[in-house]
Amino acid sequence: LVAPVRETQAMVAKERGAAFEVAQARFSRVVAAAVREAKAAAAREREATLELAQAELAAAVRETQAAAAREREEAHVAAQVELKAQLEKAEAQAEATRQALTRRLKEKHRVAMDST
């Protein structure tokens, strides 16, 4: 009677050990899967962060380029206004000079006519 009880106890212990090994292997697989998923999630988060940073950088570059274009256009307009003002001043000076020369010429002509 003792031998069959010992055999049964040994068999139960063996089955418990096998069940423990199966549970331990299953636990290891679950932990490994959780680690893989955590790493994949971290990689996706890094990728999303990188894409967001790249999008923000691209937007900043576009804004900077647009601001530079506006500044160039404003400088061009200001230069045109300045050139127009200088041209108008030069034209006014030329007209004043022409009028002065015309008066002198008329005066010389009148003086010449008076002396004859």
PDB file of C-alpha atoms in Angstrom:
ATOM      1  CA  LEU A   1       0.000   0.000   0.000  1.00  0.00           C
ATOM      2  CA  VAL A   2       2.881   2.324   0.731  1.00  0.00           C
ATOM      3  CA  ALA A   3       4.448   1.811  -2.689  1.00  0.00           C
ATOM      4  CA  PRO A   4       1.336   2.788  -4.696  1.00  0.00           C
ATOM      5  CA  VAL A   5       0.858   5.870  -2.496  1.00  0.00           C
ATOM      6  CA  ARG A   6       4.480   6.861  -3.060  1.00  0.00           C
ATOM      7  CA  GLU A   7       4.086   6.254  -6.790  1.00  0.00           C
ATOM      8  CA  THR A   8       0.941   8.377  -6.813  1.00  0.00           C
ATOM      9  CA  GLN A   9       2.665  11.106  -4.816  1.00  0.00           C
ATOM     10  CA  ALA A  10       5.630  10.985  -7.185  1.00  0.00           C
ATOM     11  CA  MET A  11       3.316  11.132 -10.194  1.00  0.00           C
ATOM     12  CA  VAL A  12       1.394  14.082  -8.687  1.00  0.00           C
ATOM     13  CA  ALA A  13       4.681  15.856  -7.913  1.00  0.00           C
ATOM     14  CA  LYS A  14       5.864  15.170 -11.456  1.00  0.00           C
ATOM     15  CA  GLU A  15       2.611  16.534 -12.905  1.00  0.00           C
ATOM     16  CA  ARG A  16       2.818  19.585 -10.651  1.00  0.00           C
ATOM     17  CA  GLY A  17       6.379  20.165 -11.796  1.00  0.00           C
ATOM     18  CA  ALA A  18       5.314  19.808 -15.449  1.00  0.00           C
ATOM     19  CA  ALA A  19       2.321  22.118 -14.882  1.00  0.00           C
ATOM     20  CA  PHE A  20       4.639  24.624 -13.197  1.00  0.00           C
ATOM     21  CA  GLU A  21       7.055  24.461 -16.150  1.00  0.00           C
ATOM     22  CA  VAL A  22       4.151  24.949 -18.611  1.00  0.00           C
ATOM     23  CA  ALA A  23       2.878  27.920 -16.560  1.00  0.00           C
ATOM     24  CA  GLN A  24       6.373  29.344 -16.308  1.00  0.00           C
ATOM     25  CA  ALA A  25       6.869  29.021 -20.094  1.00  0.00           C
ATOM     26  CA  ARG A  26       3.463  30.639 -20.725  1.00  0.00           C
ATOM     27  CA  PHE A  27       4.360  33.468 -18.327  1.00  0.00           C
ATOM     28  CA  SER A  28       7.704  33.945 -20.098  1.00  0.00           C
ATOM     29  CA  ARG A  29       5.917  34.142 -23.476  1.00  0.00           C
ATOM     30  CA  VAL A  30       3.398  36.655 -22.124  1.00  0.00           C
ATOM     31  CA  VAL A  31       6.182  38.781 -20.621  1.00  0.00           C
ATOM     32  CA  ALA A  32       8.194  38.601 -23.857  1.00  0.00           C
ATOM     33  CA  ALA A  33       5.123  39.625 -25.878  1.00  0.00           C
ATOM     34  CA  ALA A  34       4.459  42.533 -23.486  1.00  0.00           C
ATOM     35  CA  VAL A  35       8.092  43.666 -23.779  1.00  0.00           C
ATOM     36  CA  ARG A  36       7.911  43.491 -27.597  1.00  0.00           C
ATOM     37  CA  GLU A  37       4.669  45.483 -27.604  1.00  0.00           C
ATOM     38  CA  ALA A  38       6.133  48.087 -25.239  1.00  0.00           C
ATOM     39  CA  LYS A  39       9.194  48.447 -27.468  1.00  0.00           C
ATOM     40  CA  ALA A  40       6.993  48.733 -30.567  1.00  0.00           C
ATOM     41  CA  ALA A  41       4.812  51.344 -28.850  1.00  0.00           C
ATOM     42  CA  ALA A  42       7.902  53.322 -27.837  1.00  0.00           C
ATOM     43  CA  ALA A  43       9.193  53.146 -31.409  1.00  0.00           C
ATOM     44  CA  ARG A  44       5.816  54.354 -32.751  1.00  0.00           C
ATOM     45  CA  GLU A  45       5.827  57.203 -30.245  1.00  0.00           C
ATOM     46  CA  ARG A  46       9.372  58.209 -31.229  1.00  0.00           C
ATOM     47  CA  GLU A  47       8.369  58.099 -34.904  1.00  0.00           C
ATOM     48  CA  ALA A  48       5.271  60.216 -34.237  1.00  0.00           C
ATOM     49  CA  THR A  49       7.354  62.684 -32.230  1.00  0.00           C
ATOM     50  CA  LEU A  50       9.894  62.863 -35.040  1.00  0.00           C
ATOM     51  CA  GLU A  51       7.179  63.406 -37.646  1.00  0.00           C
ATOM     52  CA  LEU A  52       5.636  66.158 -35.521  1.00  0.00           C
ATOM     53  CA  ALA A  53       9.024  67.833 -35.075  1.00  0.00           C
ATOM     54  CA  GLN A  54       9.668  67.613 -38.817  1.00  0.00           C
ATOM     55  CA  ALA A  55       6.256  69.115 -39.571  1.00  0.00           C
ATOM     56  CA  GLU A  56       6.883  71.945 -37.098  1.00  0.00           C
ATOM     57  CA  LEU A  57      10.298  72.586 -38.613  1.00  0.00           C
ATOM     58  CA  ALA A  58       8.843  72.643 -42.132  1.00  0.00           C
ATOM     59  CA  ALA A  59       6.164  75.112 -40.993  1.00  0.00           C
ATOM     60  CA  ALA A  60       8.800  77.328 -39.380  1.00  0.00           C
ATOM     61  CA  VAL A  61      10.872  77.253 -42.578  1.00  0.00           C
ATOM     62  CA  ARG A  62       7.812  78.199 -44.660  1.00  0.00           C
ATOM     63  CA  GLU A  63       6.971  81.054 -42.263  1.00  0.00           C
ATOM     64  CA  THR A  64      10.555  82.315 -42.375  1.00  0.00           C
ATOM     65  CA  GLN A  65      10.622  82.167 -46.170  1.00  0.00           C
ATOM     66  CA  ALA A  66       7.285  83.982 -46.382  1.00  0.00           C
ATOM     67  CA  ALA A  67       8.516  86.682 -43.987  1.00  0.00           C
ATOM     68  CA  ALA A  68      11.715  87.096 -46.017  1.00  0.00           C
ATOM     69  CA  ALA A  69       9.680  87.382 -49.214  1.00  0.00           C
ATOM     70  CA  ARG A  70       7.448  90.035 -47.604  1.00  0.00           C
ATOM     71  CA  GLU A  71      10.500  91.956 -46.403  1.00  0.00           C
ATOM     72  CA  ARG A  72      12.063  91.804 -49.883  1.00  0.00           C
ATOM     73  CA  GLU A  73       8.804  93.036 -51.435  1.00  0.00           C
ATOM     74  CA  GLU A  74       8.537  95.851 -48.871  1.00  0.00           C
ATOM     75  CA  ALA A  75      12.151  96.845 -49.515  1.00  0.00           C
ATOM     76  CA  HIS A  76      11.506  96.771 -53.283  1.00  0.00           C
ATOM     77  CA  VAL A  77       8.422  98.979 -52.902  1.00  0.00           C
ATOM     78  CA  ALA A  78      10.323 101.365 -50.619  1.00  0.00           C
ATOM     79  CA  ALA A  79      13.164 101.551 -53.145  1.00  0.00           C
ATOM     80  CA  GLN A  80      10.686 102.282 -55.936  1.00  0.00           C
ATOM     81  CA  VAL A  81       9.072 105.046 -53.868  1.00  0.00           C
ATOM     82  CA  GLU A  82      12.511 106.533 -53.118  1.00  0.00           C
ATOM     83  CA  LEU A  83      13.544 106.367 -56.776  1.00  0.00           C
ATOM     84  CA  LYS A  84      10.280 107.974 -57.861  1.00  0.00           C
ATOM     85  CA  ALA A  85      10.807 110.795 -55.356  1.00  0.00           C
ATOM     86  CA  GLN A  86      14.379 111.309 -56.619  1.00  0.00           C
ATOM     87  CA  LEU A  87      13.148 111.293 -60.231  1.00  0.00           C
ATOM     88  CA  GLU A  88      10.447 113.839 -59.449  1.00  0.00           C
ATOM     89  CA  LYS A  89      13.005 116.048 -57.686  1.00  0.00           C
ATOM     90  CA  ALA A  90      15.401 115.765 -60.645  1.00  0.00           C
ATOM     91  CA  GLU A  91      12.574 116.572 -63.073  1.00  0.00           C
ATOM     92  CA  ALA A  92      11.600 119.607 -60.997  1.00  0.00           C
ATOM     93  CA  GLN A  93      15.232 120.789 -60.954  1.00  0.00           C
ATOM     94  CA  ALA A  94      15.492 120.217 -64.696  1.00  0.00           C
ATOM     95  CA  GLU A  95      12.288 122.196 -65.276  1.00  0.00           C
ATOM     96  CA  ALA A  96      13.541 125.033 -63.046  1.00  0.00           C
ATOM     97  CA  THR A  97      16.859 125.046 -64.926  1.00  0.00           C
ATOM     98  CA  ARG A  98      15.028 125.047 -68.290  1.00  0.00           C
ATOM     99  CA  GLN A  99      12.844 127.948 -67.201  1.00  0.00           C
ATOM    100  CA  ALA A 100      15.872 129.889 -65.933  1.00  0.00           C
ATOM    101  CA  LEU A 101      17.745 129.285 -69.191  1.00  0.00           C
ATOM    102  CA  THR A 102      14.680 130.279 -71.202  1.00  0.00           C
ATOM    103  CA  ARG A 103      14.399 133.528 -69.222  1.00  0.00           C
ATOM    104  CA  ARG A 104      18.113 134.289 -69.740  1.00  0.00           C
ATOM    105  CA  LEU A 105      17.858 133.512 -73.441  1.00  0.00           C
ATOM    106  CA  LYS A 106      14.810 135.744 -73.792  1.00  0.00           C
ATOM    107  CA  GLU A 107      16.574 138.478 -71.814  1.00  0.00           C
ATOM    108  CA  LYS A 108      19.684 138.230 -74.005  1.00  0.00           C
ATOM    109  CA  HIS A 109      17.505 138.240 -77.102  1.00  0.00           C
ATOM    110  CA  ARG A 110      15.600 141.295 -75.837  1.00  0.00           C
ATOM    111  CA  VAL A 111      18.853 143.075 -74.963  1.00  0.00           C
ATOM    112  CA  ALA A 112      20.247 142.245 -78.415  1.00  0.00           C
ATOM    113  CA  MET A 113      17.086 143.514 -80.083  1.00  0.00           C
ATOM    114  CA  ASP A 114      17.117 146.696 -78.023  1.00  0.00           C
ATOM    115  CA  SER A 115      20.683 147.470 -78.973  1.00  0.00           C
ATOM    116  CA  THR A 116      19.985 147.256 -82.683  1.00  0.00           C
TER     117      THR A 116
END
